[in-house]
Every structure is written in structure tokens, then in C-alpha cells.
Amino acid sequence: MTSTSPWWHDAVVYEIYVRSFADASGDGVGDLAGIRARLDYLTGLGIDAIWLTPFYPSPMADGGYDVADHRDVDPLFGDLADFDALLAEAHARGLRLIIDIVPNHSSSAHPWFREAVAAAPGSTERDRYIFVTSGDEPPNNWQSTFGGPAWTRLPDGQWYLHLFAPEQPDFNWRRPEVPAEFLDVLRFWLDRGVDGFRIDVATGLFKEEGLPDAPPADQAFKAESPIWGRPEVHEVYREWRVLLDSYPGERMAVGEVWTDSVEDLARYLRPDELHQSFNFAWLEAPWSPASFRKVIDDTLGTVPAPTWVLSNHDVVRHRTRYAESQPGAGLARAKAAMLTTLALPGSAYLYQGDELGLPEVKDIPQELRQDPIFIRTKGELAGRDGCRVPLPWSGTAEPYGFAGEGVLPWLPQPAEWATLTVERQTGDPGSTLEFHRTALALRRRLRDSLPAGIDWLDSPDDVLTFARGSLICVLNCGTEPTPLPPHQNVLITSAPLTSALLPPDTAAWLTH
Ligand code: NOJ
């Protein structure tokens, strides 16, 4: 990898879940002005780019992934002038900005869906979505990802498809206005200057003709099914690639592509399709050198521009995930996994709060939970609120600087977070935040000199060791301290060394 590679090849991209980053307006919900006020924090952290989750007008049935207008900003988050100011100030600091695009579905409050409901069965308006007449039973057995059937019936008897909440009707991508509309939406934001897009539900756009039943096991994000990964979707990304490449400045797209295999993932990453896809296999890998090594080998052997993801706004935070098999080890493992992630060739997608070592919040009172997954499954599934709790910035009590004094954040923050605030961790050399700052600064210093490949080095069974040019990364997944391989310098460790040994659940960067 060299400095002539496109920026996204080795960027550190920081995901901002807009509702939970920083509230400037005083309503307890994060907003664009809040982000703008914290840009110095982000440059100080050492990231290269920001990914903003949806900030568009929305009834918020799914936290903004139910978009009612793809070309505006919800008043909850500000307005287009706030967006332009944020983008300009990010760019002035050398930060790139990518935004979320949600092409699989709209909000039921989108004008097109309102027109569809008002129009008759069989009309053009209905045909922009997936409406079916099938009597009293839903047209097939498809289930919503959020629980319950994927079909809802209108009073006139027609059913419409929603792979997510009923407030998120799926578009009919076979109708030409739909692809045309999205090309135009992309242009709208590219013309404003965004550096790229994160594509929501990138495998879902087309459904198999005839809408056949899906086998139960296929009712998740899977590569080959009547629902996910239909071949037609690739043509859409080919068109998007042409559009992105027609703009100056290395504009890019990263897909939310859940697949069973790296080969399926790679299909989205052919040279004329998406630039990148999230590598969810990395966050799904259990804590073991063998599973980490397999994901690394599969990825580097198959994926042209790899990404590495440990957490995002849809999954249990990795500090808590890693503690499931070893209670108490979560934070140590989270830091070790991050150091390993940052040593790998490709780009790293960090989720806000990773750098503070935030855990999943598991005890949010039921009546305050907002995720449609929790609501639709009647609490059977906890949903994703626990990884979306607003960030703790300063002070010793809620709202911890996330919002003005006395303002209640949209989800409650735990009392224990007093020790995890940005303010508390800043300047403490032993803090998780300073560890991330140091690791990101080192990565930035080294990256232009590091090759795009790695070499595995011999190591004990519980240890993962690879060299990337002059950098050696060692991760001890075992229960005993392990000797470091021959080296010249220790650049950073995720926990203090005990004599010359690397403790369990610890990673180190060495030079040789
Ligand atoms: C994936 C997004 O990351 C998630 O938050 C959302 O609920 C679904 N797509 C539906 O848009």
C-alpha cells in the first residue's frame, strides 16, 4: 500500500450513529451541529473519515433507516445548511465524509408510498413498491428481519412487502423510476461534495420473480435466496460505480453485505462494482487464533480492498461480545482485537465509543427501549439499543456532556460511565482512549511503508503472529503469558508487558 492508493484503501473510518454522538440543540438527540462541535475530537483521535448514519427526514420507526425524503435533513438533526457546514469543516480538517444511503426501502411516510396507498391496486404508484393480491393469506412465507411476517395488508386487501418494519416498505427495483431516482439521489449528495456512500441492505434490492417461499434457514441475510443476493443487484452497482467514478476525488461506496462466504462477498467487489464491503466475518469470529487466521486468510486471498469491522450500531459491542466466553476479559480483548485490526492491510471501520471501551448496555428499562426489533418481538430479542446509548463526553452524571445540563438523553446512560468519559480518559496514559489515540497515530505513521500482504510467523497454538513488512503483530488468545518473537522494538502493547512476556488477551506491535 502506498500513498498513491485511493484514500479508502487504508482509511480508518469512524461510524457516527448520529442520534447518539452529541446533541447541540438540547432535545436529548444527537445532531449535525453536535458533530460539527466535536470535529477536533475526531481529528485528535486520528481517524481519516466519518460515516454518518441516516439523518434524513424520517418518522424514526427504525432510527432513521426509514427515509421519507432522501434529499433533506430531519429537523431533529438540523438542516441542509448544517450538513454543508459539517462537510466543509470536515474537509477543511482533512476528514472525508461518507453518508448512508437506504435503497432497499423507504419510510411509509415517503410521498411515493403515500401515493401508492392512495392509488388503486395495479396502478403505477403501487408498482413502485411490492404489492400483491393474495386473498387472506400473505403471498409467501417471508419473515421480517425484525420479527413477524414480511407482509402487511391494506384495507383494500392488497399486501405489501417490508423486509424490516411495516413502516419500511420495500421498493420494486424492477420499475425503472426506482433506479433512476436513486442515481439522482446519489448525484444530489455527490454534488454537495460527499466522499462516498455506505449502502444499507446492499444485497436486498431485488427479489426473485414470482416471490417463491423461502426455506426457513434463508430468512436472514444470505447470499442465495429468493430474498437476498439476487443477480440483478450487481447491475445497479455497476451503474453506481460509473457515476461515482465520473466525479473527481475518489468517491466510493461501501456495501452492507452479509454473506455466508467470502466468495459471495467478493462478487460485490468486482472491479466495476462496489469499492468495498464490510467484512462482518471479522466481527463474527470467536476469540481464537484459528478463527481469526481463517478470516484473515480468506479475506486477503479473495477481497481486493479489505475492510475490518469489530462493532457497529447493529451488533453487541465487541467489549461485551468477547466477555461472553470469558467474563471479565472483555476490555482487554477489545483492545487487543483493535490493535490486531489496525495492523491488517485494508481499512478499519470503528464504531463511536469503541475508543472509550464502551460496553453494551444491557439493563435499559423495557419502557425506554426504542429498537423495532425489541418492540416487534415483544421483548423476546433485546434489539440494538444497548450499543446505541449516547456517548459520555464529560462530567460525572447523565448526560455526561452529550447534551446540555439537565437534558435527558434519548436512551439512559449508565452511572458506571462516569469513569469512561472522554474527559476522564484524556491524558491518562493507561486509558482506553489514549491507547486508541496512540495506536491510530502509529498506524498513520507506518502505513505508507507497509505492504498490502502479511506473512504468518510460527507461534504457539494460542497465539497469532504475523509480519507486515517491518511490523510484527502478536495476539495472545491463550490463558498463559507467552514469549515475544525476536524483535528490535516494542511499539505498543494493548496491556503492560509482564517482564518479556505478552499477557493473555493482549496484542503487541513490534519491529524487526
Ligand atoms: C441495516 C442498518 O444498519 C440497520 O440499522 C437497519 O435497521 C436495517 N439495515 C434496515 O434499514
Coordinates of C-alpha atoms and ligand atoms in Angstrom, one line a residue:
M1 CA 0.0 0.0 0.0
T2 CA 1.4 3.4 -0.9
S3 CA 0.3 7.0 -0.6
T4 CA -0.8 6.8 -4.2
S5 CA -3.5 4.3 -3.3
P6 CA -7.0 5.7 -3.1
W7 CA -7.7 7.0 0.3
W8 CA -10.3 4.4 1.2
H9 CA -7.8 1.5 0.7
D10 CA -6.3 2.0 4.1
A11 CA -8.5 4.6 5.8
V12 CA -9.7 4.5 9.4
V13 CA -13.4 5.3 9.1
Y14 CA -15.3 6.3 12.2
E15 CA -19.0 5.5 12.3
I16 CA -21.2 8.2 13.8
Y17 CA -24.6 7.0 14.9
V18 CA -25.9 10.5 14.6
R19 CA -28.7 10.2 17.3
S20 CA -26.1 9.2 19.9
F21 CA -22.9 11.2 19.2
A22 CA -23.5 14.7 20.5
D23 CA -26.6 16.9 21.0
A24 CA -26.2 20.6 20.3
S25 CA -29.9 21.5 20.1
G26 CA -30.8 20.4 23.6
D27 CA -33.5 17.8 22.8
G28 CA -31.6 14.8 24.0
V29 CA -30.9 13.5 20.5
G30 CA -27.6 13.9 18.7
D31 CA -27.5 16.2 15.7
L32 CA -25.2 17.5 12.9
A33 CA -24.3 20.7 14.9
G34 CA -23.2 18.4 17.7
I35 CA -20.9 16.5 15.4
R36 CA -19.5 19.8 14.0
A37 CA -18.7 20.9 17.5
R38 CA -16.7 17.7 18.1
L39 CA -14.6 17.6 14.9
D40 CA -11.5 18.5 16.8
Y41 CA -12.0 15.4 18.9
L42 CA -12.2 13.3 15.8
T43 CA -9.0 14.7 14.2
G44 CA -7.3 14.3 17.6
L45 CA -8.3 10.7 17.6
G46 CA -6.5 10.2 14.3
I47 CA -9.2 8.9 12.0
D48 CA -9.4 9.6 8.3
A49 CA -13.1 9.6 7.5
I50 CA -16.5 9.7 9.1
W51 CA -19.5 7.6 8.1
L52 CA -22.8 9.3 9.2
T53 CA -25.9 7.1 9.7
P54 CA -29.1 8.4 8.2
F55 CA -30.0 12.0 9.1
Y56 CA -32.8 12.4 6.5
P57 CA -36.4 13.3 7.3
S58 CA -37.9 10.3 8.9
P59 CA -40.7 9.2 11.3
M60 CA -37.8 7.3 13.1
A61 CA -39.6 4.0 13.1
D62 CA -36.1 2.5 12.7
G63 CA -33.9 5.2 13.9
G64 CA -33.8 7.0 10.5
Y65 CA -33.4 3.9 8.3
D66 CA -37.0 4.7 7.3
V67 CA -36.3 7.6 5.0
A68 CA -39.2 9.9 4.0
D69 CA -37.1 12.2 1.8
H70 CA -33.7 11.3 0.5
R71 CA -32.6 14.9 -0.2
D72 CA -33.1 16.7 3.0
V73 CA -32.2 16.7 6.7
D74 CA -34.6 15.8 9.5
P75 CA -35.3 18.9 11.8
L76 CA -34.2 16.7 14.7
F77 CA -30.7 16.7 13.2
G78 CA -30.6 20.2 11.7
D79 CA -31.0 21.3 8.1
L80 CA -29.1 21.2 4.8
A81 CA -27.1 24.3 5.8
D82 CA -25.9 22.3 8.9
F83 CA -24.9 19.4 6.6
D84 CA -23.0 21.7 4.2
A85 CA -21.2 23.3 7.2
L86 CA -20.3 20.0 8.7
L87 CA -19.0 18.7 5.4
A88 CA -17.0 21.9 4.7
E89 CA -15.4 21.8 8.2
A90 CA -14.7 18.1 8.0
H91 CA -12.9 18.7 4.7
A92 CA -11.0 21.7 6.0
R93 CA -9.6 19.3 8.7
G94 CA -8.7 16.7 6.1
L95 CA -11.5 14.4 7.1
R96 CA -13.6 12.6 4.4
L97 CA -17.3 12.1 4.9
I98 CA -19.4 9.3 3.7
I99 CA -23.2 9.0 4.2
D100 CA -25.7 6.2 4.4
I101 CA -28.0 5.5 1.5
V102 CA -31.0 3.3 2.0
P103 CA -32.1 1.9 -1.3
N104 CA -34.0 -1.2 -0.3
H105 CA -36.9 0.5 1.3
S106 CA -38.4 3.9 2.1
S107 CA -40.5 5.1 5.0
S108 CA -44.2 4.5 4.8
A109 CA -44.3 8.4 5.1
H110 CA -42.4 8.7 1.8
P111 CA -44.5 10.6 -0.8
W112 CA -44.3 7.6 -3.2
F113 CA -45.7 5.2 -0.6
R114 CA -48.4 7.7 0.3
E115 CA -49.3 7.9 -3.3
A116 CA -49.3 4.2 -3.6
V117 CA -51.6 3.7 -0.7
A118 CA -54.0 6.3 -2.1
A119 CA -53.9 4.8 -5.6
A120 CA -55.7 1.7 -6.8
P121 CA -54.3 -1.9 -6.9
G122 CA -52.5 -2.4 -10.2
S123 CA -51.6 1.3 -10.5
T124 CA -48.2 2.7 -11.5
E125 CA -48.0 4.2 -8.0
R126 CA -48.4 0.8 -6.3
D127 CA -45.9 -0.7 -8.7
R128 CA -43.0 1.3 -7.2
Y129 CA -43.3 -1.0 -4.2
I130 CA -44.1 -4.7 -4.0
F131 CA -47.8 -5.0 -3.7
V132 CA -49.5 -8.4 -4.2
T133 CA -53.2 -9.6 -4.1
S134 CA -53.3 -13.0 -2.5
G135 CA -56.5 -13.3 -0.5
D136 CA -56.4 -13.5 3.3
E137 CA -53.0 -15.1 3.5
P138 CA -49.7 -13.3 2.9
P139 CA -48.3 -14.0 -0.6
N140 CA -45.5 -16.2 0.8
N141 CA -43.7 -17.3 4.0
W142 CA -41.1 -14.5 4.1
Q143 CA -40.5 -13.2 7.6
S144 CA -39.4 -9.6 8.5
T145 CA -35.8 -9.4 9.8
F146 CA -37.4 -7.5 12.7
G147 CA -39.8 -10.3 13.6
G148 CA -43.3 -11.3 12.3
P149 CA -44.4 -11.7 8.7
A150 CA -42.7 -9.5 6.0
W151 CA -46.2 -8.6 4.6
T152 CA -48.8 -6.1 5.8
R153 CA -52.3 -5.9 4.3
L154 CA -54.0 -2.7 3.4
P155 CA -57.8 -2.2 3.9
D156 CA -58.4 -2.8 0.2
G157 CA -56.9 -6.3 0.6
Q158 CA -53.5 -5.9 -1.1
W159 CA -50.4 -7.0 0.8
Y160 CA -47.1 -5.0 0.6
L161 CA -43.6 -6.3 1.4
H162 CA -41.4 -5.0 4.1
L163 CA -38.3 -7.0 4.9
F164 CA -37.9 -4.8 8.0
A165 CA -40.7 -2.9 9.9
P166 CA -44.1 -2.3 8.3
E167 CA -43.1 1.3 8.3
Q168 CA -40.3 0.4 5.8
P169 CA -42.0 -0.8 2.6
D170 CA -39.6 -2.4 0.1
F171 CA -39.1 -0.7 -3.3
N172 CA -39.7 -2.5 -6.5
W173 CA -36.3 -2.2 -8.2
R174 CA -37.7 -3.7 -11.4
R175 CA -39.7 -0.5 -12.0
P176 CA -37.3 2.0 -13.9
E177 CA -38.2 5.0 -11.8
V178 CA -36.7 3.4 -8.7
P179 CA -33.1 3.0 -10.1
A180 CA -33.4 6.4 -11.8
E181 CA -34.5 8.1 -8.6
F182 CA -31.5 6.6 -6.7
L183 CA -29.0 7.7 -9.3
D184 CA -30.4 11.1 -8.9
V185 CA -30.2 11.0 -5.1
L186 CA -26.6 9.9 -5.3
R187 CA -25.9 12.8 -7.6
F188 CA -27.6 15.2 -5.2
W189 CA -25.1 14.3 -2.4
L190 CA -22.1 13.9 -4.7
D191 CA -22.7 17.4 -6.0
R192 CA -22.7 18.6 -2.4
G193 CA -19.3 17.0 -2.0
V194 CA -19.7 13.8 -0.1
D195 CA -16.8 11.4 -0.4
G196 CA -18.9 8.3 -0.6
F197 CA -21.8 6.1 0.5
R198 CA -22.5 3.3 2.9
I199 CA -25.2 1.2 1.2
D200 CA -27.8 -0.2 3.5
V201 CA -29.1 -3.7 2.9
A202 CA -27.0 -3.9 -0.3
T203 CA -27.9 -7.5 -1.0
G204 CA -31.7 -7.0 -0.8
L205 CA -32.8 -4.7 -3.6
F206 CA -34.2 -7.4 -6.0
K207 CA -36.5 -10.2 -5.0
E208 CA -36.9 -13.4 -7.1
E209 CA -39.6 -13.1 -9.7
G210 CA -42.8 -14.9 -8.6
L211 CA -41.8 -14.3 -4.9
P212 CA -41.5 -18.0 -4.1
D213 CA -41.4 -19.3 -0.5
A214 CA -38.0 -19.2 1.2
P215 CA -36.7 -22.1 3.2
P216 CA -36.7 -21.0 6.8
A217 CA -32.9 -21.0 7.0
D218 CA -32.8 -18.5 4.3
Q219 CA -34.6 -15.8 6.2
A220 CA -31.5 -13.9 7.2
F221 CA -29.0 -12.0 5.1
K222 CA -27.9 -14.9 2.9
A223 CA -26.2 -15.0 -0.5
E224 CA -28.5 -17.2 -2.5
S225 CA -32.2 -17.0 -1.6
P226 CA -35.3 -15.5 -3.2
I227 CA -34.8 -12.5 -1.0
W228 CA -31.0 -11.8 -0.7
G229 CA -28.2 -11.5 -3.3
R230 CA -30.3 -11.8 -6.5
P231 CA -28.0 -11.5 -9.6
E232 CA -29.8 -8.3 -10.8
V233 CA -28.5 -6.3 -7.9
H234 CA -25.0 -6.3 -9.4
E235 CA -26.1 -4.3 -12.4
V236 CA -27.3 -1.5 -10.1
Y237 CA -23.8 -1.3 -8.5
R238 CA -22.2 -1.2 -11.9
E239 CA -24.2 1.9 -12.7
W240 CA -23.4 3.4 -9.4
R241 CA -19.7 2.7 -9.9
V242 CA -19.8 4.5 -13.3
L243 CA -21.4 7.5 -11.6
L244 CA -19.0 7.6 -8.7
D245 CA -16.0 7.3 -10.9
S246 CA -17.3 10.2 -13.1
Y247 CA -16.8 12.5 -10.1
P248 CA -13.3 13.8 -9.2
G249 CA -11.8 13.0 -5.8
E250 CA -12.0 9.2 -5.4
R251 CA -15.7 8.9 -4.4
M252 CA -16.5 5.5 -3.1
A253 CA -19.2 3.1 -1.9
V254 CA -19.1 0.5 0.9
G255 CA -21.8 -2.1 1.0
E256 CA -23.6 -3.6 3.9
V257 CA -23.2 -7.1 2.5
W258 CA -24.0 -10.0 4.9
T259 CA -23.0 -13.3 3.2
D260 CA -22.1 -16.8 4.2
S261 CA -18.9 -16.9 2.3
V262 CA -16.1 -14.6 1.3
E263 CA -16.7 -15.7 -2.4
D264 CA -20.2 -14.2 -2.2
L265 CA -18.8 -11.1 -0.7
A266 CA -16.2 -10.8 -3.5
R267 CA -19.0 -10.8 -6.1
Y268 CA -20.0 -7.3 -5.0
L269 CA -16.4 -6.2 -5.2
R270 CA -15.6 -6.9 -8.9
P271 CA -13.6 -4.0 -10.4
D272 CA -16.8 -2.4 -11.9
E273 CA -18.9 -2.8 -8.7
L274 CA -18.6 -1.6 -5.1
H275 CA -15.3 -0.4 -3.9
Q276 CA -15.7 -2.1 -0.5
S277 CA -17.9 -4.2 1.7
F278 CA -18.0 -4.5 5.4
N279 CA -16.1 -7.6 6.5
F280 CA -18.6 -8.9 9.0
A281 CA -16.8 -12.3 9.3
W282 CA -14.2 -10.4 11.3
L283 CA -16.7 -9.4 14.0
E284 CA -18.4 -12.8 13.9
A285 CA -15.1 -14.7 14.5
P286 CA -14.9 -16.2 18.0
W287 CA -11.9 -15.4 20.2
S288 CA -9.4 -17.9 18.8
P289 CA -6.3 -17.7 16.7
A290 CA -7.6 -20.3 14.3
S291 CA -10.8 -18.4 13.6
F292 CA -9.0 -15.1 13.3
R293 CA -6.5 -16.6 11.0
K294 CA -9.1 -18.1 8.8
V295 CA -10.9 -14.8 8.3
I296 CA -7.7 -13.0 7.6
D297 CA -6.6 -15.6 5.0
D298 CA -10.0 -15.8 3.4
T299 CA -10.2 -12.0 3.2
L300 CA -6.7 -11.3 2.0
G301 CA -6.9 -14.1 -0.5
T302 CA -10.2 -13.1 -2.0
V303 CA -11.2 -9.5 -1.4
P304 CA -9.4 -6.8 -3.4
A305 CA -9.8 -3.9 -0.9
P306 CA -10.3 -5.4 2.5
T307 CA -12.1 -3.9 5.5
W308 CA -12.2 -4.9 9.1
V309 CA -15.1 -4.3 11.4
L310 CA -15.4 -5.1 15.1
S311 CA -18.6 -3.3 16.0
N312 CA -21.4 -1.1 14.6
H313 CA -24.8 0.2 15.5
D314 CA -26.5 -3.2 14.8
V315 CA -24.4 -5.6 16.9
V316 CA -23.5 -6.2 20.6
R317 CA -20.4 -4.1 21.3
H318 CA -17.2 -6.1 21.0
R319 CA -16.1 -5.5 24.5
T320 CA -19.2 -7.3 25.7
R321 CA -19.2 -9.9 23.0
Y322 CA -15.7 -11.0 23.8
A323 CA -16.6 -11.3 27.5
E324 CA -19.3 -13.9 26.7
S325 CA -16.8 -16.7 26.6
Q326 CA -14.5 -15.2 29.3
P327 CA -16.3 -12.9 31.8
G328 CA -14.0 -10.1 32.8
A329 CA -11.8 -10.3 29.7
G330 CA -13.9 -8.0 27.5
L331 CA -11.9 -4.8 27.7
A332 CA -8.5 -6.5 27.4
R333 CA -9.7 -8.5 24.4
A334 CA -11.4 -5.5 22.8
K335 CA -8.1 -3.5 22.9
A336 CA -6.1 -6.5 21.7
A337 CA -8.5 -7.1 18.8
M338 CA -8.4 -3.4 17.9
L339 CA -4.6 -3.5 17.8
T340 CA -4.7 -6.6 15.6
T341 CA -7.3 -4.9 13.3
L342 CA -5.2 -1.8 12.9
A343 CA -2.2 -3.9 11.8
L344 CA -4.0 -5.6 9.0
P345 CA -3.8 -4.4 5.4
G346 CA -7.0 -2.6 4.3
S347 CA -9.3 -0.1 6.0
A348 CA -10.7 -0.3 9.5
Y349 CA -14.3 0.8 10.4
L350 CA -14.5 1.9 14.0
Y351 CA -17.8 2.5 15.8
Q352 CA -18.2 5.5 18.0
G353 CA -17.4 4.6 21.6
D354 CA -15.0 1.8 20.6
E355 CA -12.2 4.1 21.5
L356 CA -13.7 4.6 25.0
G357 CA -14.1 0.9 25.6
L358 CA -17.8 1.2 26.0
P359 CA -19.7 -2.0 26.9
E360 CA -23.1 -2.9 25.6
V361 CA -25.8 -1.5 28.0
K362 CA -27.9 -4.5 28.9
D363 CA -30.2 -3.1 31.5
I364 CA -32.1 -0.4 29.6
P365 CA -35.6 -0.4 31.1
Q366 CA -38.1 -2.0 28.8
E367 CA -40.3 1.1 28.6
L368 CA -37.4 3.2 27.3
R369 CA -36.3 0.7 24.6
Q370 CA -36.9 2.0 21.1
D371 CA -35.5 -0.5 18.7
P372 CA -38.3 -2.0 16.5
I373 CA -36.6 -5.4 17.0
F374 CA -37.4 -5.2 20.7
I375 CA -40.9 -3.9 20.1
R376 CA -41.9 -6.3 17.3
T377 CA -40.6 -9.4 19.1
K378 CA -42.3 -8.2 22.3
G379 CA -39.1 -8.2 24.1
E380 CA -38.0 -11.7 23.0
L381 CA -35.0 -10.1 21.4
A382 CA -33.3 -7.3 23.2
G383 CA -32.5 -5.4 20.0
R384 CA -29.8 -2.9 19.4
D385 CA -30.5 -0.1 21.8
G386 CA -27.7 -1.4 24.0
C387 CA -25.0 -0.4 21.6
R388 CA -26.7 2.9 20.7
V389 CA -26.6 4.6 24.1
P390 CA -25.3 8.2 23.8
L391 CA -21.6 8.8 24.2
P392 CA -20.3 10.0 27.6
W393 CA -18.1 13.1 27.0
S394 CA -17.6 14.7 30.3
G395 CA -18.8 15.2 33.9
T396 CA -19.8 12.6 36.4
A397 CA -23.5 12.1 35.7
E398 CA -26.0 11.9 32.9
P399 CA -26.0 13.4 30.2
Y400 CA -22.2 13.4 30.6
G401 CA -21.8 16.3 28.2
F402 CA -23.7 14.5 25.4
A403 CA -26.3 17.2 25.8
G404 CA -26.7 20.4 28.0
E405 CA -27.1 20.1 31.8
G406 CA -30.5 18.8 32.7
V407 CA -31.3 17.4 29.3
L408 CA -32.3 13.7 29.3
P409 CA -30.6 11.7 26.5
W410 CA -33.0 9.6 24.3
L411 CA -31.6 6.5 25.9
P412 CA -30.4 6.5 29.5
Q413 CA -26.6 6.3 30.2
P414 CA -25.3 4.1 33.0
A415 CA -23.9 5.5 36.2
E416 CA -20.7 3.5 35.6
W417 CA -19.9 5.5 32.5
A418 CA -18.6 8.3 34.8
T419 CA -15.2 6.6 34.5
L420 CA -15.4 6.2 30.8
T421 CA -15.9 9.8 29.6
V422 CA -13.7 11.4 27.1
E423 CA -12.7 14.0 29.7
R424 CA -11.8 11.4 32.3
Q425 CA -9.7 9.3 29.9
T426 CA -7.9 12.1 28.2
G427 CA -4.3 12.5 29.4
D428 CA -4.4 9.2 31.3
P429 CA -1.7 7.1 29.6
G430 CA -3.4 3.9 30.9
S431 CA -6.8 4.8 29.4
T432 CA -8.5 3.0 26.5
L433 CA -8.9 6.3 24.7
E434 CA -5.2 7.2 24.9
F435 CA -4.4 3.6 23.8
H436 CA -6.5 4.2 20.7
R437 CA -5.0 7.6 20.0
T438 CA -1.5 6.1 20.2
A439 CA -2.4 3.1 18.1
L440 CA -4.0 5.3 15.4
A441 CA -1.1 7.7 15.3
L442 CA 1.4 4.8 14.9
R443 CA -0.7 3.3 12.2
R444 CA -0.8 6.6 10.4
R445 CA 3.0 7.0 10.7
L446 CA 3.7 3.5 9.4
R447 CA 1.0 2.8 6.8
D448 CA 2.7 4.2 3.7
S449 CA 5.7 2.0 4.3
L450 CA 3.7 -1.2 5.0
P451 CA 3.0 -3.8 2.2
A452 CA -0.6 -4.9 1.3
G453 CA 0.2 -8.5 2.4
I454 CA 1.1 -10.3 5.6
D455 CA 3.3 -13.3 6.4
W456 CA 2.4 -15.7 9.1
L457 CA 5.1 -16.4 11.7
D458 CA 5.4 -19.5 13.7
S459 CA 3.8 -19.2 17.1
P460 CA 2.3 -21.4 19.8
D461 CA -1.3 -22.7 19.3
D462 CA -3.0 -19.9 21.3
V463 CA -1.1 -17.1 19.6
L464 CA -1.5 -15.4 16.3
T465 CA 1.6 -13.8 14.9
F466 CA 2.1 -12.1 11.5
A467 CA 4.5 -9.7 9.9
R468 CA 3.5 -6.9 7.6
G469 CA 6.8 -5.7 6.3
S470 CA 8.8 -4.4 9.2
L471 CA 5.8 -4.6 11.6
I472 CA 5.1 -7.7 13.6
C473 CA 1.7 -8.1 15.3
V474 CA 1.3 -10.7 18.0
L475 CA -2.0 -11.6 19.7
N476 CA -2.1 -13.8 22.7
C477 CA -5.5 -15.5 22.8
G478 CA -4.4 -18.1 25.4
T479 CA -4.6 -18.2 29.2
E480 CA -0.8 -18.1 29.8
P481 CA 1.7 -15.3 29.1
T482 CA 3.8 -16.0 26.0
P483 CA 7.3 -15.0 24.9
L484 CA 7.5 -12.3 22.3
P485 CA 9.1 -13.3 19.0
P486 CA 12.5 -11.9 18.2
H487 CA 12.3 -8.2 17.6
Q488 CA 14.1 -4.9 17.8
N489 CA 11.5 -2.6 19.4
V490 CA 8.1 -2.8 21.1
L491 CA 6.0 -0.1 19.5
I492 CA 2.8 -0.5 21.5
T493 CA 1.0 -3.2 23.5
S494 CA -2.7 -3.4 24.5
A495 CA -1.8 -4.1 28.1
P496 CA 1.5 -3.7 30.0
L497 CA 4.1 -6.5 29.4
T498 CA 4.9 -8.7 32.3
S499 CA 8.7 -8.9 32.0
A500 CA 9.4 -10.0 28.5
L501 CA 6.1 -12.0 28.2
L502 CA 2.9 -11.0 26.5
P503 CA 0.0 -11.5 28.9
P504 CA -3.2 -13.4 27.9
D505 CA -5.8 -11.4 25.9
T506 CA -3.1 -8.9 24.8
A507 CA -1.6 -7.8 21.5
A508 CA 1.7 -6.1 20.7
W509 CA 3.2 -4.4 17.7
L510 CA 7.0 -5.0 17.3
T511 CA 9.5 -4.1 14.7
H512 CA 12.2 -6.4 13.4
Ligands
NOJ1 C1 -29.2 -2.1 8.3 C2 -29.0 -1.0 9.2 O1 -27.6 -1.0 9.7 C3 -29.9 -1.2 10.4 O2 -29.7 -0.4 11.4 C4 -31.3 -1.1 9.8 O3 -32.3 -1.4 10.8 C5 -31.6 -2.0 8.6 N1 -30.5 -2.1 7.7 C6 -32.8 -1.6 7.9 O4 -32.6 -0.4 7.2

